[in-house]
Amino acid sequence: MISKAMEDYLKTIYKLEREGRGEPVGTGALAEALAVSAPSATGMLKKLAELHLVEHNPRRGVTLTPAGEKVALEVVRHHRLLESYLKEALGYDWDAVHEEADRLEHLVSDELEARMDAALGYPTVDPHGDPIPTREGVMPAAASRPLATLAGGESGLIGRVSDADPAKLRYLAGLGLFPGVALTVLETLPFNGPLRVRVGHDPGAPEHLLGRELAADIFMRAEDPAGASG
Amino acid sequence: MISKAMEDYLKTIYKLEREGRGEPVGTGALAEALAVSAPSATGMLKKLAELHLVEHNPRRGVTLTPAGEKVALEVVRHHRLLESYLKEALGYDWDAVHEEADRLEHLVSDELEARMDAALGYPTVDPHGDPIPTREGVMPAAASRPLATLAGGESGLIGRVSDADPAKLRYLAGLGLFPGVALTVLETLPFNGPLRVRVGHDPGAPEHLLGRELAADIFMRAEDPAGASG
DNA sequence: CCCTGAGTTTAGCCTATCCTAACGAAGTAT
DNA sequence: ATACTTCGTTAGGATAGGCTAAACTCAGGG
């Protein structure tokens, strides 16, 4: 049986693999991300390796096997469908959905998953712009171009905002910055200085200053001539 | 901390107290209802007693304390709100909601509870006609008159149908029998024989034969001249 | 070539919950 | 009154997960 704890490990390994550009995930990084001690992580990795859900090269790191990745993607799918459902159907604020979804994601049955999916009209991204894996376990591409890489004058649509910090999400929402919104970078100040951005293209639209930490949470996608999915 | 397991024990003790007309609940009955061994129940009762959530008179039985009853009612409220929400908002069949709600009931936050409650328009009964405890921990009266106590010719509204057996619920729904439906008992056959019932009062309405086991799951309330809550 | 330090693993233990087997108490029947 | 039967409790142990302390590995500096 795959327990809730195992699902959490697999999900987190998946996330760290994504962030880490392919290298195996270290025990320490995993333990920290899960807020457990390193020995606890080692112990669980052994169990997961026995179930062929991860490949564990002692002292070198872990990688998900295809089976493990499938489980991870199911959990991520449940998480993101829940986030979407809580926001769209129950009126949650976008900064509040992550925590709630984390608690519920391990208990979503196939039936509930299917009904939420249908009620939402088969969404492809969650409220933060993160792509929702398909039922078959395919993760669509995510918006991955950091806002700070846009040159002055360049513009695009906000594709995704990291869901890690509710306070940042509230702040950004207060500025009108969330996925789907058009953004123009007016100026990128040197020495890791702030970005001057304009919401939309219109010269009269509101402008804001974003520090680098905040900007790092925002990922852009190309402006879409034929306004597509929501 | 009150664990999920503890909540399950408290909920079950509450249910058995209700069914058992006030006598303390026996360890064996509790263990059986929870599908655990008697020693497991004894052990948990000790812990619950230490937390002052139950009063455990060894070898005599358990009773909920007011604090324990409060916890039990919260769990029941979550369960019944979930059942209602799954049916009304997500289109679940009424025989499928119980199992799903059992899994989710321990993870419902105050926020989620409030939002489901509001989305449903502050319902007072769940899809089986069971009353939903208030946020303050008050359990409204349930329809408690067994169908079989109606004399021939007497009629009333179905107030509640026991949610224990999905197969029975499906069968009854197939006959058009669920809470709120008017029912007339045409005849009660002797020696625990079946009941002849008519759906509604109209002489042309469909009639059915219900065995005693099935009839025992149905509880009636008085016909309400001014059609009230739904 | 050894030493040191970062990071990982092993060893040993804790808590929660469950189990089976054996014991004890309380009521029933002779 | 004594023995049987039923039910609950104690005793002892398993499993899942987590923790701290100590040992190990390996890469890089001396």
XYZ file of C-alpha atoms (C1' of nucleotides) in Angstrom:
520
model
C 0.000 0.000 0.000
C 1.135 3.514 -0.747
C 0.538 5.619 2.346
C -0.159 9.307 2.592
C 3.398 9.800 3.830
C 4.804 7.985 0.812
C 2.707 10.098 -1.505
C 4.130 13.191 0.137
C 7.664 11.964 -0.381
C 7.015 11.113 -4.017
C 5.361 14.447 -4.677
C 8.244 16.305 -3.097
C 10.888 14.292 -4.946
C 9.044 15.100 -8.130
C 9.035 18.803 -7.319
C 12.722 18.843 -6.433
C 13.631 16.887 -9.563
C 11.862 19.544 -11.624
C 13.592 22.385 -9.880
C 16.955 20.679 -9.915
C 17.475 20.252 -13.639
C 17.622 16.486 -13.683
C 20.229 15.660 -11.061
C 19.134 13.131 -8.468
C 17.596 14.642 -5.358
C 19.710 14.643 -2.204
C 18.420 13.174 1.028
C 19.045 16.393 2.892
C 17.176 18.576 0.443
C 14.275 16.159 0.494
C 14.221 16.030 4.274
C 14.247 19.802 4.501
C 11.462 20.204 1.949
C 9.336 17.766 3.935
C 10.311 19.212 7.311
C 11.565 15.857 8.609
C 15.013 14.748 9.737
C 17.499 13.268 7.286
C 17.344 9.793 8.862
C 13.576 9.774 8.451
C 14.030 10.512 4.777
C 16.641 7.780 4.410
C 14.283 5.302 6.016
C 11.400 6.189 3.788
C 13.572 6.126 0.689
C 14.479 2.532 1.468
C 10.813 1.617 1.615
C 10.037 3.455 -1.592
C 12.979 1.764 -3.301
C 11.652 -1.648 -2.227
C 8.356 -0.770 -3.844
C 10.254 0.250 -7.011
C 8.834 3.751 -6.798
C 12.252 5.393 -6.588
C 15.782 4.464 -7.455
C 17.967 5.106 -4.458
C 21.713 5.136 -5.010
C 22.944 5.384 -1.446
C 24.904 8.534 -0.766
C 24.186 9.727 -4.281
C 20.496 10.617 -4.286
C 17.056 9.501 -5.442
C 15.258 9.500 -8.750
C 11.650 8.613 -9.363
C 10.998 5.483 -11.385
C 8.232 5.721 -13.986
C 5.896 4.088 -11.449
C 6.882 6.620 -8.802
C 6.428 9.504 -11.180
C 2.974 8.246 -12.031
C 1.993 8.324 -8.371
C 3.525 11.780 -7.956
C 1.612 13.094 -10.934
C -1.640 11.737 -9.557
C -1.044 13.560 -6.311
C -0.133 16.758 -8.144
C -3.225 16.399 -10.290
C -5.403 16.035 -7.219
C -3.703 18.986 -5.572
C -4.158 21.307 -8.523
C -7.698 20.217 -9.252
C -8.527 20.855 -5.619
C -6.935 24.296 -5.736
C -8.913 25.120 -8.838
C -12.110 23.744 -7.394
C -11.774 25.554 -4.092
C -11.204 28.833 -5.864
C -13.740 28.522 -8.672
C -16.566 26.652 -6.958
C -16.200 27.674 -3.333
C -14.815 31.170 -3.712
C -11.510 30.692 -1.894
C -8.846 33.343 -2.306
C -5.963 32.129 -4.420
C -3.512 32.447 -1.576
C -5.571 30.138 0.655
C -6.078 27.165 -1.616
C -2.622 25.635 -1.352
C -2.767 24.694 2.305
C -6.266 23.286 2.074
C -5.390 21.257 -1.019
C -2.310 19.859 0.703
C -4.500 18.367 3.384
C -7.116 16.928 1.047
C -5.025 15.754 -1.893
C -4.362 12.281 -0.510
C -8.016 11.459 -0.072
C -9.383 12.370 -3.488
C -11.051 9.333 -5.047
C -11.238 8.785 -8.789
C -14.899 9.674 -8.584
C -14.311 12.960 -6.803
C -11.457 13.804 -9.135
C -13.650 13.225 -12.173
C -16.537 15.244 -10.784
C -14.405 18.224 -9.857
C -12.700 18.062 -13.227
C -16.057 18.091 -15.010
C -17.512 20.806 -12.783
C -14.560 23.018 -13.696
C -14.815 22.290 -17.402
C -11.603 20.250 -17.582
C -9.144 22.999 -16.676
C -5.509 22.818 -17.787
C -3.975 25.128 -15.203
C -4.623 25.816 -11.532
C -5.177 29.282 -10.011
C -1.416 29.921 -9.866
C -0.966 29.015 -13.512
C 0.621 25.649 -12.743
C -0.368 23.032 -15.321
C -2.667 20.227 -14.182
C -1.366 16.778 -15.163
C -3.777 14.749 -17.226
C -5.528 11.675 -15.910
C -3.097 9.624 -17.950
C -0.181 11.126 -16.054
C 1.134 13.633 -18.558
C 2.389 16.947 -17.246
C 1.787 19.778 -19.729
C 4.572 22.302 -20.138
C 4.605 25.124 -17.615
C 5.344 28.775 -18.241
C 8.998 28.902 -17.332
C 10.447 32.195 -18.482
C 11.311 34.289 -15.419
C 9.854 37.765 -15.492
C 13.294 39.254 -14.901
C 14.559 37.893 -18.223
C 12.261 40.201 -20.140
C 14.124 43.148 -21.599
C 12.930 46.676 -20.985
C 9.961 47.361 -23.233
C 9.183 43.682 -23.670
C 5.786 42.389 -22.631
C 3.926 39.136 -22.203
C 1.253 37.415 -20.177
C 1.774 36.219 -16.647
C 1.766 32.465 -17.055
C 2.429 31.311 -13.536
C 3.079 32.607 -10.051
C 4.812 30.388 -7.495
C 2.303 29.249 -4.916
C 4.764 28.984 -2.059
C 4.031 32.117 -0.048
C 0.449 33.240 0.590
C 1.587 36.705 1.671
C 3.316 37.271 -1.663
C 0.248 36.030 -3.504
C -1.980 38.456 -1.640
C 0.404 41.309 -2.360
C 0.586 40.494 -6.057
C -3.164 40.086 -6.308
C -3.482 43.504 -4.694
C -1.435 44.923 -7.562
C -3.615 43.132 -10.087
C -0.895 40.644 -10.938
C -2.005 37.042 -11.471
C -1.919 34.494 -14.277
C -3.402 35.703 -17.544
C -2.694 39.368 -16.917
C -0.599 41.183 -19.523
C 2.569 42.737 -18.206
C 5.130 45.066 -19.736
C 8.594 45.415 -18.282
C 9.465 49.086 -18.519
C 12.867 48.885 -16.938
C 15.100 46.418 -15.126
C 17.312 48.213 -12.664
C 20.898 46.983 -12.381
C 22.676 45.305 -9.462
C 19.610 43.179 -8.781
C 17.509 46.261 -8.436
C 13.745 46.234 -8.803
C 11.754 45.897 -12.012
C 9.449 48.639 -13.165
C 6.435 46.973 -14.741
C 3.180 48.130 -16.224
C -0.054 46.141 -15.979
C -1.097 45.789 -19.608
C 0.257 47.749 -22.536
C -1.761 50.881 -22.261
C 0.546 53.818 -21.360
C -2.000 54.986 -18.798
C -2.134 51.623 -16.990
C -0.841 51.322 -13.420
C 2.876 50.824 -12.913
C 4.555 48.986 -10.050
C 8.012 48.354 -8.682
C 8.807 44.718 -7.998
C 11.822 43.575 -6.008
C 13.825 40.672 -7.344
C 12.511 38.212 -4.787
C 8.971 38.878 -5.868
C 9.855 38.959 -9.564
C 11.481 35.559 -9.225
C 8.087 34.039 -8.432
C 6.556 35.241 -11.704
C 6.913 33.332 -14.960
C 5.788 34.645 -18.326
C 4.380 33.150 -21.469
C 4.147 34.638 -24.938
C 1.308 36.934 -25.733
C -1.313 34.829 -27.387
C -2.809 36.474 -30.497
C -5.845 34.166 -30.396
C -6.748 34.347 -26.686
C -6.815 30.681 -25.685
C -7.581 28.657 -22.578
C -8.373 30.143 -19.205
C -4.131 16.580 20.020
C -7.224 14.751 18.912
C -6.273 12.323 16.152
C -8.376 11.085 13.303
C -8.667 7.744 15.105
C -9.939 9.445 18.231
C -12.503 11.362 16.238
C -13.714 8.092 14.779
C -14.102 6.578 18.217
C -15.975 9.604 19.514
C -18.264 9.700 16.504
C -19.052 6.015 16.873
C -19.650 6.251 20.610
C -22.033 9.095 19.883
C -23.889 7.034 17.315
C -24.159 4.028 19.608
C -25.311 6.171 22.514
C -28.114 7.496 20.329
C -29.167 4.070 19.201
C -28.832 2.590 22.643
C -31.324 4.736 24.539
C -28.917 6.230 26.983
C -27.134 3.222 28.450
C -23.346 3.427 28.370
C -21.768 1.914 25.284
C -20.025 -1.446 25.697
C -16.453 -1.938 24.601
C -17.389 -4.883 22.400
C -20.143 -3.054 20.570
C -17.818 -0.126 20.004
C -15.021 -2.371 18.758
C -17.351 -4.120 16.365
C -18.784 -0.861 15.022
C -15.248 0.357 14.345
C -14.033 -2.978 12.997
C -11.198 -3.186 15.519
C -10.454 -5.701 18.262
C -11.809 -5.242 21.765
C -8.361 -4.625 23.284
C -7.772 -1.842 20.769
C -10.988 -0.217 21.897
C -10.052 -0.583 25.559
C -6.719 1.067 24.887
C -8.221 3.992 23.048
C -10.902 4.461 25.682
C -8.183 4.923 28.267
C -6.604 7.663 26.195
C -9.921 9.359 25.587
C -10.701 9.177 29.296
C -7.378 10.844 30.099
C -8.334 13.652 27.756
C -11.693 13.916 29.540
C -13.522 13.241 26.320
C -15.270 10.144 27.641
C -16.115 8.701 31.009
C -14.927 5.134 31.142
C -16.196 2.963 33.968
C -14.136 -0.161 33.461
C -16.194 -3.202 32.687
C -19.325 -1.062 32.637
C -19.038 1.017 29.478
C -18.309 4.488 28.121
C -20.232 7.730 27.965
C -19.230 10.887 26.159
C -18.453 13.886 28.303
C -19.797 17.229 27.081
C -16.366 17.921 25.572
C -16.384 14.553 23.817
C -19.884 15.096 22.515
C -18.833 18.447 21.129
C -16.042 16.807 19.137
C -18.396 14.065 17.958
C -20.944 16.606 16.794
C -18.298 18.500 14.851
C -17.341 15.337 13.045
C -20.972 14.494 12.350
C -21.545 18.018 11.087
C -18.615 17.729 8.727
C -19.795 14.338 7.554
C -23.332 15.453 6.820
C -22.315 18.711 5.218
C -19.960 16.753 2.984
C -22.701 14.301 2.068
C -25.001 17.160 1.211
C -22.337 18.994 -0.726
C -21.252 15.965 -2.719
C -24.834 15.267 -3.711
C -26.050 18.804 -4.367
C -22.959 20.439 -5.823
C -21.128 17.536 -7.427
C -24.040 15.342 -8.449
C -23.164 12.246 -6.434
C -25.824 9.596 -6.013
C -27.178 9.508 -2.490
C -25.931 5.990 -1.923
C -22.337 6.975 -2.754
C -21.868 9.988 -0.499
C -21.458 8.179 2.799
C -18.195 6.439 2.018
C -16.618 9.520 0.469
C -17.675 11.687 3.403
C -16.226 9.189 5.867
C -12.830 9.662 4.308
C -12.932 13.429 4.141
C -14.727 14.333 7.354
C -11.587 14.521 9.491
C -9.894 17.043 7.243
C -12.610 19.653 6.863
C -11.336 23.027 8.057
C -13.590 25.669 9.537
C -13.203 27.596 6.321
C -14.255 24.707 4.124
C -17.118 23.885 6.438
C -18.389 27.449 6.272
C -18.099 27.646 2.503
C -19.892 24.376 1.877
C -22.579 25.383 4.342
C -23.105 28.698 2.554
C -22.991 27.131 -0.911
C -25.780 24.788 0.146
C -27.874 27.542 1.671
C -27.397 26.386 5.274
C -29.128 23.025 5.018
C -30.633 21.375 8.103
C -30.677 17.784 6.898
C -28.376 15.670 4.749
C -29.459 13.616 1.721
C -30.642 10.771 3.950
C -32.739 13.088 6.089
C -30.316 13.016 8.998
C -30.194 16.361 10.784
C -26.992 18.400 10.485
C -25.693 19.606 13.854
C -25.267 23.356 14.100
C -21.875 25.017 14.284
C -22.543 25.530 17.969
C -22.849 21.789 18.475
C -26.599 21.376 18.742
C -28.160 18.312 17.132
C -31.660 19.036 15.817
C -34.283 16.353 16.405
C -34.358 13.595 13.837
C -37.374 11.909 12.329
C -37.649 8.894 14.574
C -40.988 7.228 13.984
C -40.380 3.862 12.292
C -42.389 3.359 9.149
C -43.753 0.095 10.503
C -45.514 1.888 13.373
C -47.904 3.587 10.958
C -51.307 1.968 11.003
C -52.963 0.877 7.773
C -54.319 3.924 6.007
C -52.024 6.297 7.857
C -49.648 8.447 5.868
C -46.723 10.815 6.366
C -43.542 12.076 4.821
C -40.363 10.096 4.702
C -38.160 11.975 7.122
C -35.052 9.879 7.096
C -33.556 6.740 5.594
C -30.677 4.978 7.302
C -27.510 5.543 5.329
C -25.862 2.275 6.254
C -26.339 0.179 3.129
C -25.818 1.680 -0.333
C -27.612 -1.233 -1.997
C -30.743 -0.557 0.038
C -30.535 3.134 -0.758
C -30.323 2.434 -4.467
C -33.266 0.046 -4.267
C -35.405 2.559 -2.382
C -34.464 5.370 -4.719
C -35.502 3.117 -7.580
C -38.965 2.901 -6.002
C -39.073 6.675 -5.616
C -38.641 6.465 -1.846
C -36.400 9.071 -0.265
C -36.699 11.854 2.303
C -39.504 14.298 1.646
C -41.651 11.865 -0.307
C -45.182 11.291 0.969
C -46.000 7.706 1.828
C -49.220 5.953 2.769
C -49.201 2.621 4.537
C -52.019 0.621 2.996
C -51.516 -2.525 5.004
C -49.099 -4.040 7.492
C -49.070 -7.786 7.139
C -48.861 -9.798 10.346
C -46.051 -12.024 11.650
C -43.463 -9.523 10.516
C -44.800 -9.678 7.024
C -44.165 -6.939 4.472
C -45.789 -3.522 4.343
C -47.912 -2.469 1.439
C -47.228 1.201 0.815
C -48.310 3.770 -1.702
C -46.100 6.617 -2.883
C -48.183 9.681 -2.162
C -51.892 9.768 -1.400
C -53.336 9.563 -4.862
C -55.144 6.214 -5.315
C -53.512 5.817 -8.712
C -49.984 6.249 -7.366
C -47.526 3.352 -7.479
C -47.669 0.793 -4.697
C -44.805 -1.300 -3.358
C -44.192 -4.139 -0.959
C -41.461 -3.528 1.593
C -39.977 -6.268 3.765
C -39.443 -5.511 7.416
C -35.694 -5.138 7.105
C -36.098 -2.422 4.546
C -38.981 -0.778 6.397
C -36.846 -0.595 9.523
C -34.509 1.826 7.739
C -37.279 4.320 7.031
C -38.415 6.901 9.563
C -41.440 9.139 9.111
C -42.379 12.637 10.081
C -45.792 14.276 10.201
C -47.247 15.650 7.034
C -46.489 19.322 7.040
C -49.469 21.454 5.986
C -47.196 24.430 5.195
C -44.464 22.729 3.156
C -41.281 23.684 5.000
C -37.551 23.205 4.573
C -35.963 21.119 1.847
C 48.807 10.748 1.740
C 46.187 12.084 5.549
C 42.744 14.966 7.631
C 38.568 17.345 7.957
C 33.825 18.574 7.181
C 29.505 18.058 4.767
C 26.190 15.056 3.979
C 24.231 10.300 4.512
C 23.358 6.255 6.778
C 23.068 3.115 10.834
C 21.677 2.213 15.571
C 18.583 2.639 18.941
C 14.526 4.594 20.701
C 9.672 6.905 20.932
C 4.603 7.298 19.955
C 0.278 5.885 17.987
C -2.489 2.323 16.753
C -3.400 -2.180 15.860
C -3.243 -7.347 16.933
C -3.532 -12.202 19.551
C -3.394 -14.760 23.721
C -4.241 -15.108 28.292
C -6.438 -13.567 32.480
C -10.277 -11.845 35.417
C -14.914 -10.435 36.678
C -19.895 -10.805 36.559
C -23.900 -12.928 35.696
C -26.350 -17.603 34.666
C -27.412 -22.153 35.430
C -27.381 -26.086 37.904
C -22.754 -22.327 46.173
C -19.992 -23.540 42.418
C -18.994 -23.906 37.653
C -19.834 -22.058 32.989
C -20.082 -18.350 29.734
C -19.568 -13.846 28.255
C -17.305 -9.819 28.058
C -13.540 -6.640 29.173
C -8.926 -5.962 30.509
C -3.985 -6.849 30.841
C 0.287 -8.534 28.668
C 3.185 -8.673 25.027
C 4.280 -7.682 20.354
C 3.821 -5.833 15.433
C 4.007 -1.869 12.055
C 4.462 2.848 10.385
C 6.531 6.940 10.949
C 9.482 10.180 13.339
C 13.747 11.553 16.299
C 18.731 11.994 18.214
C 23.351 10.482 18.433
C 26.973 8.311 16.397
C 29.398 6.293 12.550
C 30.562 6.290 7.902
C 32.021 8.110 3.039
C 34.117 10.955 0.072
C 35.939 15.145 -1.859
C 39.159 18.710 -1.250
C 42.922 21.142 1.403
C 47.217 20.686 3.513
